[in-house]
Coordinates of N, CA and C in Angstrom, one line a residue:
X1 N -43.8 25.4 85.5 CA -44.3 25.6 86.9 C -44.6 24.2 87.5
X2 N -45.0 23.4 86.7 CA -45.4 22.0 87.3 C -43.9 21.1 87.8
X3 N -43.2 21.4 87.3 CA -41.8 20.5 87.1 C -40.9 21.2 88.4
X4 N -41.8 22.1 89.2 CA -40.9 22.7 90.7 C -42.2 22.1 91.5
X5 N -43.3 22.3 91.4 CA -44.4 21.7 92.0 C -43.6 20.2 92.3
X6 N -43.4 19.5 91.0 CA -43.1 17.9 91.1 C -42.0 18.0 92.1
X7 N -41.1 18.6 91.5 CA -39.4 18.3 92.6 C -39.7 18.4 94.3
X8 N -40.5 19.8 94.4 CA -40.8 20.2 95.9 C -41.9 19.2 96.3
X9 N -42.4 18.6 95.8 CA -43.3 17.3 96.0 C -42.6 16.2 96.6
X10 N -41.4 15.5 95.3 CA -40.8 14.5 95.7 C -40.2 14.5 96.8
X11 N -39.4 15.9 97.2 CA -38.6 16.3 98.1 C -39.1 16.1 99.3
X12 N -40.4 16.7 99.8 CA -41.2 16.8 100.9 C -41.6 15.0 101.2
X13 N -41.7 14.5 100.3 CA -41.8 13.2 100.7 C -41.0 12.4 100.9
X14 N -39.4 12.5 100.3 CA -38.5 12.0 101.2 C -38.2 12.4 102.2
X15 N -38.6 13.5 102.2 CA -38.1 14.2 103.9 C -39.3 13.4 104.7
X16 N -40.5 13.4 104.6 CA -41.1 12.5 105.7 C -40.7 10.8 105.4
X17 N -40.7 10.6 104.6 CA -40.1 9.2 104.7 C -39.2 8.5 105.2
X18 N -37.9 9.6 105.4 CA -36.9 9.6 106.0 C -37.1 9.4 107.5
X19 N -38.2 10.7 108.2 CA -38.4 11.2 109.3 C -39.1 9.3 110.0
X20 N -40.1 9.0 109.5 CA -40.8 7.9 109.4 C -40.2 6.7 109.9
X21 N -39.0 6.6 108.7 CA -38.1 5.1 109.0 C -36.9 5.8 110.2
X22 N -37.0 6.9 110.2 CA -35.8 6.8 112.0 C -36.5 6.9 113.0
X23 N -38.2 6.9 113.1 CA -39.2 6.8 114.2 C -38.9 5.2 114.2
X24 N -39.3 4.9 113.3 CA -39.7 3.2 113.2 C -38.3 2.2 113.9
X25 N -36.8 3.3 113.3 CA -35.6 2.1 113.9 C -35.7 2.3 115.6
X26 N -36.0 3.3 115.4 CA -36.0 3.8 117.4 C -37.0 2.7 117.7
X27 N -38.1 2.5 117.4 CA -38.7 1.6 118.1 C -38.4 0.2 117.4
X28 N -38.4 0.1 116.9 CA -37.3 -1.6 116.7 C -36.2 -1.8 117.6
X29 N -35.5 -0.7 118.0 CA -34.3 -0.3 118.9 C -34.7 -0.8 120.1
X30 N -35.8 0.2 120.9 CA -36.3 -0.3 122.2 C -37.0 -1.8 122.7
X31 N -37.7 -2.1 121.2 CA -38.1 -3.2 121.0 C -36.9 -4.6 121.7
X32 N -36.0 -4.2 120.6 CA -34.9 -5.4 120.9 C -33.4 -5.0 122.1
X33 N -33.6 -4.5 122.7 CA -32.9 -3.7 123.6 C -32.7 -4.8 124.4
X34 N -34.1 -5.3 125.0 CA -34.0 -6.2 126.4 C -33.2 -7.6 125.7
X35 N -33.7 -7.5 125.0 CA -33.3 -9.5 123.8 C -32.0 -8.8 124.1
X36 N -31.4 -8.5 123.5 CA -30.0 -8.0 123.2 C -29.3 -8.2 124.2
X37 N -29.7 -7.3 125.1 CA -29.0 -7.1 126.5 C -28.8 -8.7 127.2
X38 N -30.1 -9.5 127.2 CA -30.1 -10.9 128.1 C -28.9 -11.7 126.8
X39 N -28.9 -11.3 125.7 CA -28.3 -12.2 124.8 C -26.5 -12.0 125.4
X40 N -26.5 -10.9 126.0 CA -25.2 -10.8 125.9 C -24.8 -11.1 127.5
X41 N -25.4 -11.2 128.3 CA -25.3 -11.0 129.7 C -25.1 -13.0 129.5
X42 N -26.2 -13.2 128.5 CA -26.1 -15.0 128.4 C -24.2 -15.5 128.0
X43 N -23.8 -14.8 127.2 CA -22.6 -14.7 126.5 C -21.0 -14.7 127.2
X44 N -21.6 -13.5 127.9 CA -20.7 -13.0 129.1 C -20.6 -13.9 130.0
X45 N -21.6 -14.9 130.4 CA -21.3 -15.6 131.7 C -21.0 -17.1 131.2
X46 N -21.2 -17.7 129.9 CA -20.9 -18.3 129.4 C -18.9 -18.7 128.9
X47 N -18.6 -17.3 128.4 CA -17.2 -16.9 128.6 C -16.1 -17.1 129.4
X48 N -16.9 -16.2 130.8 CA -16.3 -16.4 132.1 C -16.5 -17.9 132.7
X49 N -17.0 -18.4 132.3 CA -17.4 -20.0 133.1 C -16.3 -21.2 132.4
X50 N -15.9 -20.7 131.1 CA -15.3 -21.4 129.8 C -14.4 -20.4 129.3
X51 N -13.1 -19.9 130.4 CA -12.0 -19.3 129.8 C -11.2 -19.8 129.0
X52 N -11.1 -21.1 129.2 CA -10.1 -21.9 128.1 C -10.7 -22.0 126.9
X53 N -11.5 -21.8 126.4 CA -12.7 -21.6 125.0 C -12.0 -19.9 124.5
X54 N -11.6 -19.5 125.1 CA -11.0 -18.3 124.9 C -9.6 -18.7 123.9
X55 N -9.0 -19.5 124.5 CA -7.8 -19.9 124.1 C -7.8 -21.5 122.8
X56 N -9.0 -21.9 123.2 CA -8.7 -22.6 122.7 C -9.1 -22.8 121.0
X57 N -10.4 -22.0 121.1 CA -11.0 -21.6 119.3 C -10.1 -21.1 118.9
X58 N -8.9 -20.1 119.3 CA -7.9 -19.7 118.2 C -6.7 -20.3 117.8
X59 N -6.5 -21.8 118.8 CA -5.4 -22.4 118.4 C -6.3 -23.6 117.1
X60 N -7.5 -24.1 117.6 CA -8.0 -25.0 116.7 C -8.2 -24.5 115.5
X61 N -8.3 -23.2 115.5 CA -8.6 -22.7 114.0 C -7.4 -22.6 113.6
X62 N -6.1 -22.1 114.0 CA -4.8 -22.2 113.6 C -4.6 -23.3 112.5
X63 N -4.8 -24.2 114.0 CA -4.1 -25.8 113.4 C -5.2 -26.6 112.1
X64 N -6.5 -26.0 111.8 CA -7.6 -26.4 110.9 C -6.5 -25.5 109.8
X65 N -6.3 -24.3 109.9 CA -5.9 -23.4 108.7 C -4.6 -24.3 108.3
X66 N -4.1 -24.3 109.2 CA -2.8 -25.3 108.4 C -2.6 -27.2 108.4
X67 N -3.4 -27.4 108.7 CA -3.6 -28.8 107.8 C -4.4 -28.2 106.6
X68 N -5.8 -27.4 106.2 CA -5.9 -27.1 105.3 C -4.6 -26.6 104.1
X69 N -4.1 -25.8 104.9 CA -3.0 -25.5 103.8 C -1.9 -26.8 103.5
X70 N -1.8 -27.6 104.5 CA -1.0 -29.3 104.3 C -2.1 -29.9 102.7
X71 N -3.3 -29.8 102.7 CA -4.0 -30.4 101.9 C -3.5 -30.0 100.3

């Protein structure tokens, strides 16, 4: 009898522990919401100001991958 006591014990406590850590990500969530958002709005206008940066990190990394491969 003790050994269903234990299981329904362990049980009931991962179920609140569970319940616990998805209260806690939601507010870590809201927490970093605004950071996030200004991080990207930073990013976004950074992008559009520097379209050739678009073009150009993937040719530099090209031509880095193949002189590495020349090496």
């Amino acid at each position: 009898m003790d050994h269903h006591y234990d299981f329904n014990h362990q049980v009931q406590l991962a179920q609140s522990m569970q319940l616990k850590i998805a209260q806690l990500r939601d507010v870590a969530r809201e927490w970093f919401r605004p950071e996030t958002k200004c991080r990207k709005d930073v990013v976004a206008e950074f992008q559009f100001r520097n379209e050739a940066i678009g073009m150009l990190l993937p040719i530099l990394l090209i031509g880095f991958l193949a002189v590495l491969r020349l090496i």
